[in-house]
PDB file of C-alpha atoms in Angstrom:
ATOM      1  CA  UNK A   1      11.323 -23.555  26.120  1.00 50.00           C
ATOM      2  CA  UNK A   2       7.639 -22.600  25.149  1.00 56.00           C
ATOM      3  CA  UNK A   3       5.926 -24.840  27.956  1.00 92.00           C
ATOM      4  CA  UNK A   4       4.916 -27.435  25.264  1.00 97.00           C
ATOM      5  CA  UNK A   5       7.226 -30.117  24.381  1.00 97.00           C
ATOM      6  CA  UNK A   6       6.227 -32.271  21.042  1.00 98.00           C
ATOM      7  CA  UNK A   7       8.501 -35.493  20.403  1.00 98.00           C
ATOM      8  CA  UNK A   8       9.822 -36.662  18.211  1.00 98.00           C
ATOM      9  CA  UNK A   9      10.455 -33.405  16.111  1.00 97.00           C
ATOM     10  CA  UNK A  10      11.127 -35.303  12.889  1.00 97.00           C
ATOM     11  CA  UNK A  11       9.102 -38.859  12.048  1.00 97.00           C
ATOM     12  CA  UNK A  12       9.609 -40.670   8.637  1.00 96.00           C
ATOM     13  CA  UNK A  13       7.100 -43.495   8.294  1.00 94.00           C
ATOM     14  CA  UNK A  14       5.689 -46.197   6.200  1.00 92.00           C
ATOM     15  CA  UNK A  15       2.098 -46.303   5.210  1.00 91.00           C
ATOM     16  CA  UNK A  16       1.928 -49.764   7.210  1.00 90.00           C
ATOM     17  CA  UNK A  17       3.580 -48.259  10.538  1.00 90.00           C
ATOM     18  CA  UNK A  18       2.324 -47.786  13.733  1.00 95.00           C
ATOM     19  CA  UNK A  19       3.905 -44.515  15.249  1.00 96.00           C
ATOM     20  CA  UNK A  20       2.709 -41.947  18.190  1.00 97.00           C
ATOM     21  CA  UNK A  21       3.000 -38.231  18.667  1.00 98.00           C
ATOM     22  CA  UNK A  22       3.503 -36.883  22.181  1.00 98.00           C
ATOM     23  CA  UNK A  23       2.597 -33.845  23.608  1.00 98.00           C
ATOM     24  CA  UNK A  24       3.431 -32.631  27.134  1.00 98.00           C
ATOM     25  CA  UNK A  25       2.529 -28.879  28.677  1.00 97.00           C
ATOM     26  CA  UNK A  26       3.809 -27.741  32.211  1.00 92.00           C
ATOM     27  CA  UNK A  27       1.705 -24.843  32.377  1.00 95.00           C
ATOM     28  CA  UNK A  28      -1.306 -26.087  33.892  1.00 94.00           C
ATOM     29  CA  UNK A  29      -3.848 -25.613  31.274  1.00 94.00           C
ATOM     30  CA  UNK A  30      -6.745 -27.987  31.309  1.00 93.00           C
ATOM     31  CA  UNK A  31      -7.234 -27.921  27.058  1.00 94.00           C
ATOM     32  CA  UNK A  32      -5.209 -29.293  24.508  1.00 95.00           C
ATOM     33  CA  UNK A  33      -5.415 -29.395  21.270  1.00 96.00           C
ATOM     34  CA  UNK A  34      -3.910 -31.439  17.955  1.00 97.00           C
ATOM     35  CA  UNK A  35      -3.513 -29.574  14.323  1.00 97.00           C
ATOM     36  CA  UNK A  36      -2.258 -30.150  11.305  1.00 97.00           C
ATOM     37  CA  UNK A  37      -0.521 -27.335   9.313  1.00 96.00           C
ATOM     38  CA  UNK A  38       0.303 -28.173   5.332  1.00 93.00           C
ATOM     39  CA  UNK A  39       2.100 -25.917   3.268  1.00 86.00           C
ATOM     40  CA  UNK A  40       0.027 -22.848   2.228  1.00 77.00           C
ATOM     41  CA  UNK A  41      -3.089 -23.903   3.923  1.00 86.00           C
ATOM     42  CA  UNK A  42      -4.555 -22.554   7.804  1.00 89.00           C
ATOM     43  CA  UNK A  43      -4.072 -24.727  10.352  1.00 92.00           C
ATOM     44  CA  UNK A  44      -6.491 -27.610  10.657  1.00 94.00           C
ATOM     45  CA  UNK A  45      -8.231 -28.393  14.263  1.00 94.00           C
ATOM     46  CA  UNK A  46      -8.283 -31.673  14.627  1.00 97.00           C
ATOM     47  CA  UNK A  47      -8.938 -32.682  18.224  1.00 96.00           C
ATOM     48  CA  UNK A  48      -9.771 -30.915  21.472  1.00 94.00           C
ATOM     49  CA  UNK A  49      -9.840 -32.253  24.861  1.00 95.00           C
ATOM     50  CA  UNK A  50     -10.975 -30.440  27.625  1.00 92.00           C
ATOM     51  CA  UNK A  51     -10.360 -31.450  30.999  1.00 93.00           C
ATOM     52  CA  UNK A  52      -9.062 -34.748  30.103  1.00 93.00           C
ATOM     53  CA  UNK A  53     -12.543 -35.035  27.615  1.00 94.00           C
ATOM     54  CA  UNK A  54     -12.291 -35.379  24.075  1.00 93.00           C
ATOM     55  CA  UNK A  55     -14.990 -32.365  22.934  1.00 91.00           C
ATOM     56  CA  UNK A  56     -14.326 -32.196  19.131  1.00 90.00           C
ATOM     57  CA  UNK A  57     -13.068 -34.054  16.581  1.00 91.00           C
ATOM     58  CA  UNK A  58     -13.201 -32.544  13.211  1.00 90.00           C
ATOM     59  CA  UNK A  59     -14.141 -35.350  11.346  1.00 92.00           C
ATOM     60  CA  UNK A  60     -10.689 -36.968  11.418  1.00 96.00           C
ATOM     61  CA  UNK A  61      -9.812 -40.195   9.855  1.00 96.00           C
ATOM     62  CA  UNK A  62      -9.940 -43.274  12.106  1.00 96.00           C
ATOM     63  CA  UNK A  63      -6.109 -43.927  10.900  1.00 96.00           C
ATOM     64  CA  UNK A  64      -5.969 -40.689  13.601  1.00 97.00           C
ATOM     65  CA  UNK A  65      -6.349 -41.709  17.108  1.00 97.00           C
ATOM     66  CA  UNK A  66      -6.135 -39.384  19.958  1.00 98.00           C
ATOM     67  CA  UNK A  67      -5.546 -40.312  23.560  1.00 97.00           C
ATOM     68  CA  UNK A  68      -5.326 -37.592  26.256  1.00 97.00           C
ATOM     69  CA  UNK A  69      -4.471 -39.442  29.810  1.00 96.00           C
ATOM     70  CA  UNK A  70      -4.756 -36.129  31.907  1.00 93.00           C
ATOM     71  CA  UNK A  71      -4.552 -32.861  31.354  1.00 91.00           C
ATOM     72  CA  UNK A  72      -0.596 -32.583  31.023  1.00 95.00           C
ATOM     73  CA  UNK A  73      -0.317 -35.410  28.242  1.00 97.00           C
ATOM     74  CA  UNK A  74      -1.547 -35.362  24.873  1.00 98.00           C
ATOM     75  CA  UNK A  75      -0.766 -38.499  22.343  1.00 98.00           C
ATOM     76  CA  UNK A  76      -1.767 -39.528  18.621  1.00 98.00           C
ATOM     77  CA  UNK A  77      -1.494 -42.523  17.400  1.00 98.00           C
ATOM     78  CA  UNK A  78      -0.970 -43.190  14.007  1.00 97.00           C
ATOM     79  CA  UNK A  79      -1.297 -45.945  11.915  1.00 94.00           C
ATOM     80  CA  UNK A  80      -1.833 -47.017   8.080  1.00 94.00           C
ATOM     81  CA  UNK A  81      -1.565 -43.284   7.049  1.00 95.00           C
ATOM     82  CA  UNK A  82      -1.414 -41.907   3.386  1.00 95.00           C
ATOM     83  CA  UNK A  83       1.387 -39.677   2.017  1.00 94.00           C
ATOM     84  CA  UNK A  84      -1.287 -36.878   2.363  1.00 94.00           C
ATOM     85  CA  UNK A  85      -0.814 -37.255   5.736  1.00 96.00           C
ATOM     86  CA  UNK A  86       2.479 -35.617   5.429  1.00 96.00           C
ATOM     87  CA  UNK A  87       2.578 -32.474   7.349  1.00 96.00           C
ATOM     88  CA  UNK A  88       3.671 -30.372  10.532  1.00 97.00           C
ATOM     89  CA  UNK A  89       1.391 -31.130  13.362  1.00 98.00           C
ATOM     90  CA  UNK A  90       1.416 -29.100  15.876  1.00 98.00           C
ATOM     91  CA  UNK A  91       0.091 -29.643  19.825  1.00 98.00           C
ATOM     92  CA  UNK A  92      -1.259 -26.753  21.514  1.00 96.00           C
ATOM     93  CA  UNK A  93      -2.590 -25.955  25.060  1.00 95.00           C
ATOM     94  CA  UNK A  94      -4.942 -23.070  27.114  1.00 92.00           C
ATOM     95  CA  UNK A  95      -6.033 -22.503  30.122  1.00 90.00           C
ATOM     96  CA  UNK A  96      -9.478 -24.188  29.330  1.00 84.00           C
ATOM     97  CA  UNK A  97     -11.616 -24.452  26.040  1.00 83.00           C
ATOM     98  CA  UNK A  98     -13.941 -22.168  26.940  1.00 73.00           C
ATOM     99  CA  UNK A  99     -11.457 -19.171  26.879  1.00 71.00           C
ATOM    100  CA  UNK A 100      -9.921 -18.943  23.573  1.00 75.00           C
ATOM    101  CA  UNK A 101      -9.036 -15.176  23.923  1.00 77.00           C
ATOM    102  CA  UNK A 102      -6.424 -16.021  26.003  1.00 81.00           C
ATOM    103  CA  UNK A 103      -4.752 -17.808  23.185  1.00 88.00           C
ATOM    104  CA  UNK A 104      -3.068 -20.630  22.336  1.00 93.00           C
ATOM    105  CA  UNK A 105       0.335 -22.024  23.555  1.00 95.00           C
ATOM    106  CA  UNK A 106       1.836 -24.065  20.666  1.00 96.00           C
ATOM    107  CA  UNK A 107       4.581 -26.801  20.833  1.00 97.00           C
ATOM    108  CA  UNK A 108       7.510 -27.131  17.833  1.00 97.00           C
ATOM    109  CA  UNK A 109       5.323 -29.790  16.091  1.00 97.00           C
ATOM    110  CA  UNK A 110       5.982 -32.703  14.843  1.00 98.00           C
ATOM    111  CA  UNK A 111       7.406 -32.644  11.381  1.00 97.00           C
ATOM    112  CA  UNK A 112       5.529 -36.026   9.509  1.00 97.00           C
ATOM    113  CA  UNK A 113       6.563 -37.609   6.287  1.00 96.00           C
ATOM    114  CA  UNK A 114       4.699 -40.496   5.094  1.00 96.00           C
ATOM    115  CA  UNK A 115       6.588 -42.636   2.598  1.00 94.00           C
TER     116      UNK A 115
ATOM    117  CA  UNK B   1     -17.624 -21.726   5.994  1.00 54.00           C
ATOM    118  CA  UNK B   2     -16.020 -18.942   8.074  1.00 60.00           C
ATOM    119  CA  UNK B   3     -12.636 -17.944   5.833  1.00 83.00           C
ATOM    120  CA  UNK B   4      -9.810 -15.731   7.108  1.00 91.00           C
ATOM    121  CA  UNK B   5      -7.937 -14.331   4.325  1.00 94.00           C
ATOM    122  CA  UNK B   6      -4.267 -12.818   4.568  1.00 96.00           C
ATOM    123  CA  UNK B   7      -2.462 -10.469   2.066  1.00 96.00           C
ATOM    124  CA  UNK B   8       0.007 -10.740   0.933  1.00 97.00           C
ATOM    125  CA  UNK B   9       0.534 -14.096   1.054  1.00 95.00           C
ATOM    126  CA  UNK B  10       4.588 -14.125   0.544  1.00 96.00           C
ATOM    127  CA  UNK B  11       6.257 -10.580   1.391  1.00 97.00           C
ATOM    128  CA  UNK B  12      10.150 -10.492   0.830  1.00 98.00           C
ATOM    129  CA  UNK B  13      11.951  -6.901   1.783  1.00 97.00           C
ATOM    130  CA  UNK B  14      15.142  -5.213   2.708  1.00 98.00           C
ATOM    131  CA  UNK B  15      16.170  -4.757   6.610  1.00 98.00           C
ATOM    132  CA  UNK B  16      14.686  -1.209   7.496  1.00 98.00           C
ATOM    133  CA  UNK B  17      11.818  -1.020   5.711  1.00 98.00           C
ATOM    134  CA  UNK B  18       8.274  -0.389   6.373  1.00 98.00           C
ATOM    135  CA  UNK B  19       5.102  -2.953   5.547  1.00 98.00           C
ATOM    136  CA  UNK B  20       1.793  -3.704   6.124  1.00 98.00           C
ATOM    137  CA  UNK B  21      -0.013  -7.040   6.393  1.00 98.00           C
ATOM    138  CA  UNK B  22      -3.520  -7.520   6.423  1.00 98.00           C
ATOM    139  CA  UNK B  23      -6.395 -10.147   7.726  1.00 97.00           C
ATOM    140  CA  UNK B  24     -10.047 -10.075   6.093  1.00 96.00           C
ATOM    141  CA  UNK B  25     -13.233 -11.776   6.879  1.00 94.00           C
ATOM    142  CA  UNK B  26     -16.595 -11.293   5.947  1.00 90.00           C
ATOM    143  CA  UNK B  27     -17.300 -12.740   9.412  1.00 88.00           C
ATOM    144  CA  UNK B  28     -17.728 -10.830  12.730  1.00 91.00           C
ATOM    145  CA  UNK B  29     -15.388 -11.812  15.753  1.00 91.00           C
ATOM    146  CA  UNK B  30     -15.078 -11.321  19.721  1.00 89.00           C
ATOM    147  CA  UNK B  31     -11.700 -10.518  18.891  1.00 91.00           C
ATOM    148  CA  UNK B  32      -8.549 -11.697  17.374  1.00 94.00           C
ATOM    149  CA  UNK B  33      -4.931 -12.603  17.896  1.00 95.00           C
ATOM    150  CA  UNK B  34      -1.794 -12.120  15.705  1.00 97.00           C
ATOM    151  CA  UNK B  35       0.397 -15.162  16.219  1.00 97.00           C
ATOM    152  CA  UNK B  36       4.128 -15.139  14.822  1.00 98.00           C
ATOM    153  CA  UNK B  37       6.059 -18.688  13.759  1.00 97.00           C
ATOM    154  CA  UNK B  38       9.578 -19.216  13.277  1.00 94.00           C
ATOM    155  CA  UNK B  39      10.923 -21.419  10.795  1.00 89.00           C
ATOM    156  CA  UNK B  40      10.875 -25.305  12.375  1.00 87.00           C
ATOM    157  CA  UNK B  41       8.929 -23.875  15.079  1.00 93.00           C
ATOM    158  CA  UNK B  42       5.353 -23.361  16.498  1.00 95.00           C
ATOM    159  CA  UNK B  43       3.217 -20.450  16.322  1.00 96.00           C
ATOM    160  CA  UNK B  44       3.835 -17.622  19.119  1.00 96.00           C
ATOM    161  CA  UNK B  45       0.900 -15.320  19.764  1.00 95.00           C
ATOM    162  CA  UNK B  46       2.198 -11.891  19.873  1.00 96.00           C
ATOM    163  CA  UNK B  47      -1.464 -10.036  20.162  1.00 95.00           C
ATOM    164  CA  UNK B  48      -5.246 -10.220  21.028  1.00 93.00           C
ATOM    165  CA  UNK B  49      -7.381  -7.403  20.113  1.00 94.00           C
ATOM    166  CA  UNK B  50     -10.915  -7.076  21.189  1.00 91.00           C
ATOM    167  CA  UNK B  51     -12.563  -3.716  20.768  1.00 93.00           C
ATOM    168  CA  UNK B  52     -13.607  -2.242  17.087  1.00 94.00           C
ATOM    169  CA  UNK B  53     -11.103   0.221  16.333  1.00 96.00           C
ATOM    170  CA  UNK B  54      -8.312  -0.747  18.878  1.00 96.00           C
ATOM    171  CA  UNK B  55      -4.675  -0.072  18.287  1.00 97.00           C
ATOM    172  CA  UNK B  56      -2.118  -1.915  19.974  1.00 97.00           C
ATOM    173  CA  UNK B  57       1.893  -1.710  19.765  1.00 97.00           C
ATOM    174  CA  UNK B  58       4.235  -4.171  20.870  1.00 96.00           C
ATOM    175  CA  UNK B  59       7.957  -2.280  19.816  1.00 96.00           C
ATOM    176  CA  UNK B  60       7.905  -1.850  15.768  1.00 98.00           C
ATOM    177  CA  UNK B  61       4.812  -3.604  15.611  1.00 98.00           C
ATOM    178  CA  UNK B  62       1.428  -1.872  15.184  1.00 98.00           C
ATOM    179  CA  UNK B  63      -1.503  -3.964  15.344  1.00 98.00           C
ATOM    180  CA  UNK B  64      -5.035  -2.537  14.277  1.00 97.00           C
ATOM    181  CA  UNK B  65      -8.706  -4.116  14.637  1.00 97.00           C
ATOM    182  CA  UNK B  66     -11.017  -2.653  12.411  1.00 96.00           C
ATOM    183  CA  UNK B  67     -14.084  -0.584  13.444  1.00 96.00           C
ATOM    184  CA  UNK B  68     -16.679  -3.536  12.544  1.00 94.00           C
ATOM    185  CA  UNK B  69     -14.309  -6.592  13.964  1.00 94.00           C
ATOM    186  CA  UNK B  70     -13.885  -8.453  10.459  1.00 94.00           C
ATOM    187  CA  UNK B  71     -10.226  -7.259   9.951  1.00 95.00           C
ATOM    188  CA  UNK B  72      -6.987  -6.516  11.291  1.00 97.00           C
ATOM    189  CA  UNK B  73      -3.586  -5.268   9.948  1.00 98.00           C
ATOM    190  CA  UNK B  74      -0.691  -5.619  10.993  1.00 98.00           C
ATOM    191  CA  UNK B  75       2.562  -2.907  10.633  1.00 98.00           C
ATOM    192  CA  UNK B  76       5.910  -3.155  10.962  1.00 98.00           C
ATOM    193  CA  UNK B  77       8.104  -0.418  11.241  1.00 98.00           C
ATOM    194  CA  UNK B  78      11.915  -0.997   9.957  1.00 98.00           C
ATOM    195  CA  UNK B  79      12.086  -4.669   9.596  1.00 98.00           C
ATOM    196  CA  UNK B  80      15.033  -6.495  10.999  1.00 97.00           C
ATOM    197  CA  UNK B  81      16.061 -10.059  10.227  1.00 97.00           C
ATOM    198  CA  UNK B  82      14.491 -11.132  13.119  1.00 95.00           C
ATOM    199  CA  UNK B  83      10.889 -10.503  11.675  1.00 97.00           C
ATOM    200  CA  UNK B  84      11.284 -13.129   9.326  1.00 97.00           C
ATOM    201  CA  UNK B  85       8.343 -15.449   9.603  1.00 97.00           C
ATOM    202  CA  UNK B  86       4.992 -16.646   9.123  1.00 97.00           C
ATOM    203  CA  UNK B  87       2.344 -14.284  10.497  1.00 98.00           C
ATOM    204  CA  UNK B  88      -1.034 -15.824  11.022  1.00 97.00           C
ATOM    205  CA  UNK B  89      -3.684 -14.007  12.199  1.00 96.00           C
ATOM    206  CA  UNK B  90      -6.781 -16.326  14.129  1.00 95.00           C
ATOM    207  CA  UNK B  91     -10.377 -14.879  14.746  1.00 92.00           C
ATOM    208  CA  UNK B  92     -12.216 -15.716  17.690  1.00 88.00           C
ATOM    209  CA  UNK B  93     -15.503 -16.184  18.635  1.00 79.00           C
ATOM    210  CA  UNK B  94     -16.080 -16.423  22.096  1.00 68.00           C
ATOM    211  CA  UNK B  95     -19.831 -17.244  22.159  1.00 69.00           C
ATOM    212  CA  UNK B  96     -18.848 -20.920  20.988  1.00 66.00           C
ATOM    213  CA  UNK B  97     -15.132 -21.040  21.388  1.00 71.00           C
ATOM    214  CA  UNK B  98     -14.051 -21.162  17.587  1.00 79.00           C
ATOM    215  CA  UNK B  99     -10.719 -19.930  16.395  1.00 87.00           C
ATOM    216  CA  UNK B 100     -10.482 -19.137  12.791  1.00 90.00           C
ATOM    217  CA  UNK B 101      -6.678 -18.991  11.897  1.00 93.00           C
ATOM    218  CA  UNK B 102      -5.500 -17.583   8.421  1.00 94.00           C
ATOM    219  CA  UNK B 103      -3.355 -18.871   6.353  1.00 93.00           C
ATOM    220  CA  UNK B 104      -0.536 -16.620   7.035  1.00 95.00           C
ATOM    221  CA  UNK B 105       1.774 -14.316   4.977  1.00 97.00           C
ATOM    222  CA  UNK B 106       5.270 -15.699   4.962  1.00 97.00           C
ATOM    223  CA  UNK B 107       7.535 -12.640   5.334  1.00 98.00           C
ATOM    224  CA  UNK B 108      11.354 -12.640   4.812  1.00 97.00           C
ATOM    225  CA  UNK B 109      13.248  -9.764   5.788  1.00 98.00           C
ATOM    226  CA  UNK B 110      16.917  -9.550   4.047  1.00 97.00           C
ATOM    227  CA  UNK B 111      19.874  -7.999   5.873  1.00 96.00           C
TER     228      UNK B 111
END
């Protein structure tokens, strides 16, 4: 139990489908992150939320839409994805965005396959 | 663009052997973190090194931060199958809240 729970663990979706990834943390952290992990590439930061407010969007295509209703929950809504979007999507949290020295607590990820 | 390079990319060794993996950059970091990611799981923070030249030990793992705070190494003594995983280094820029991840070293320890 890492304190950050992601569901589902695996997802296969067609290019015309709409699906959502869910992340929940019970650590009392105020910052939450979405990362994309592809084979042989560094972790790519997608979005950052700090105290429920989006503070960073790293030029992510609009087919990825994040939502953060409160500091404990983070969603990633997916629609009309491309096969190259297949990857491991990791959610992470930290005490606050302004203190990266404390490190991140990651969830186990959602393995997404777009067919 | 700030990049972190890690070497080697892949490493396969026998149980009981020693190994060192490296993390290098042209950038100076406020601190550097090492994570281990086991298959099917997310990365788990192992250590944060802050001071240039700092050495930290975690059981059989020894982490060192370079004097210039641009590089780091991870040495594992008497590797065990449980050490298998992807080792990620992450450079931290405290001044502007940035964390840069390297591509990782994939370690396989064969029983």
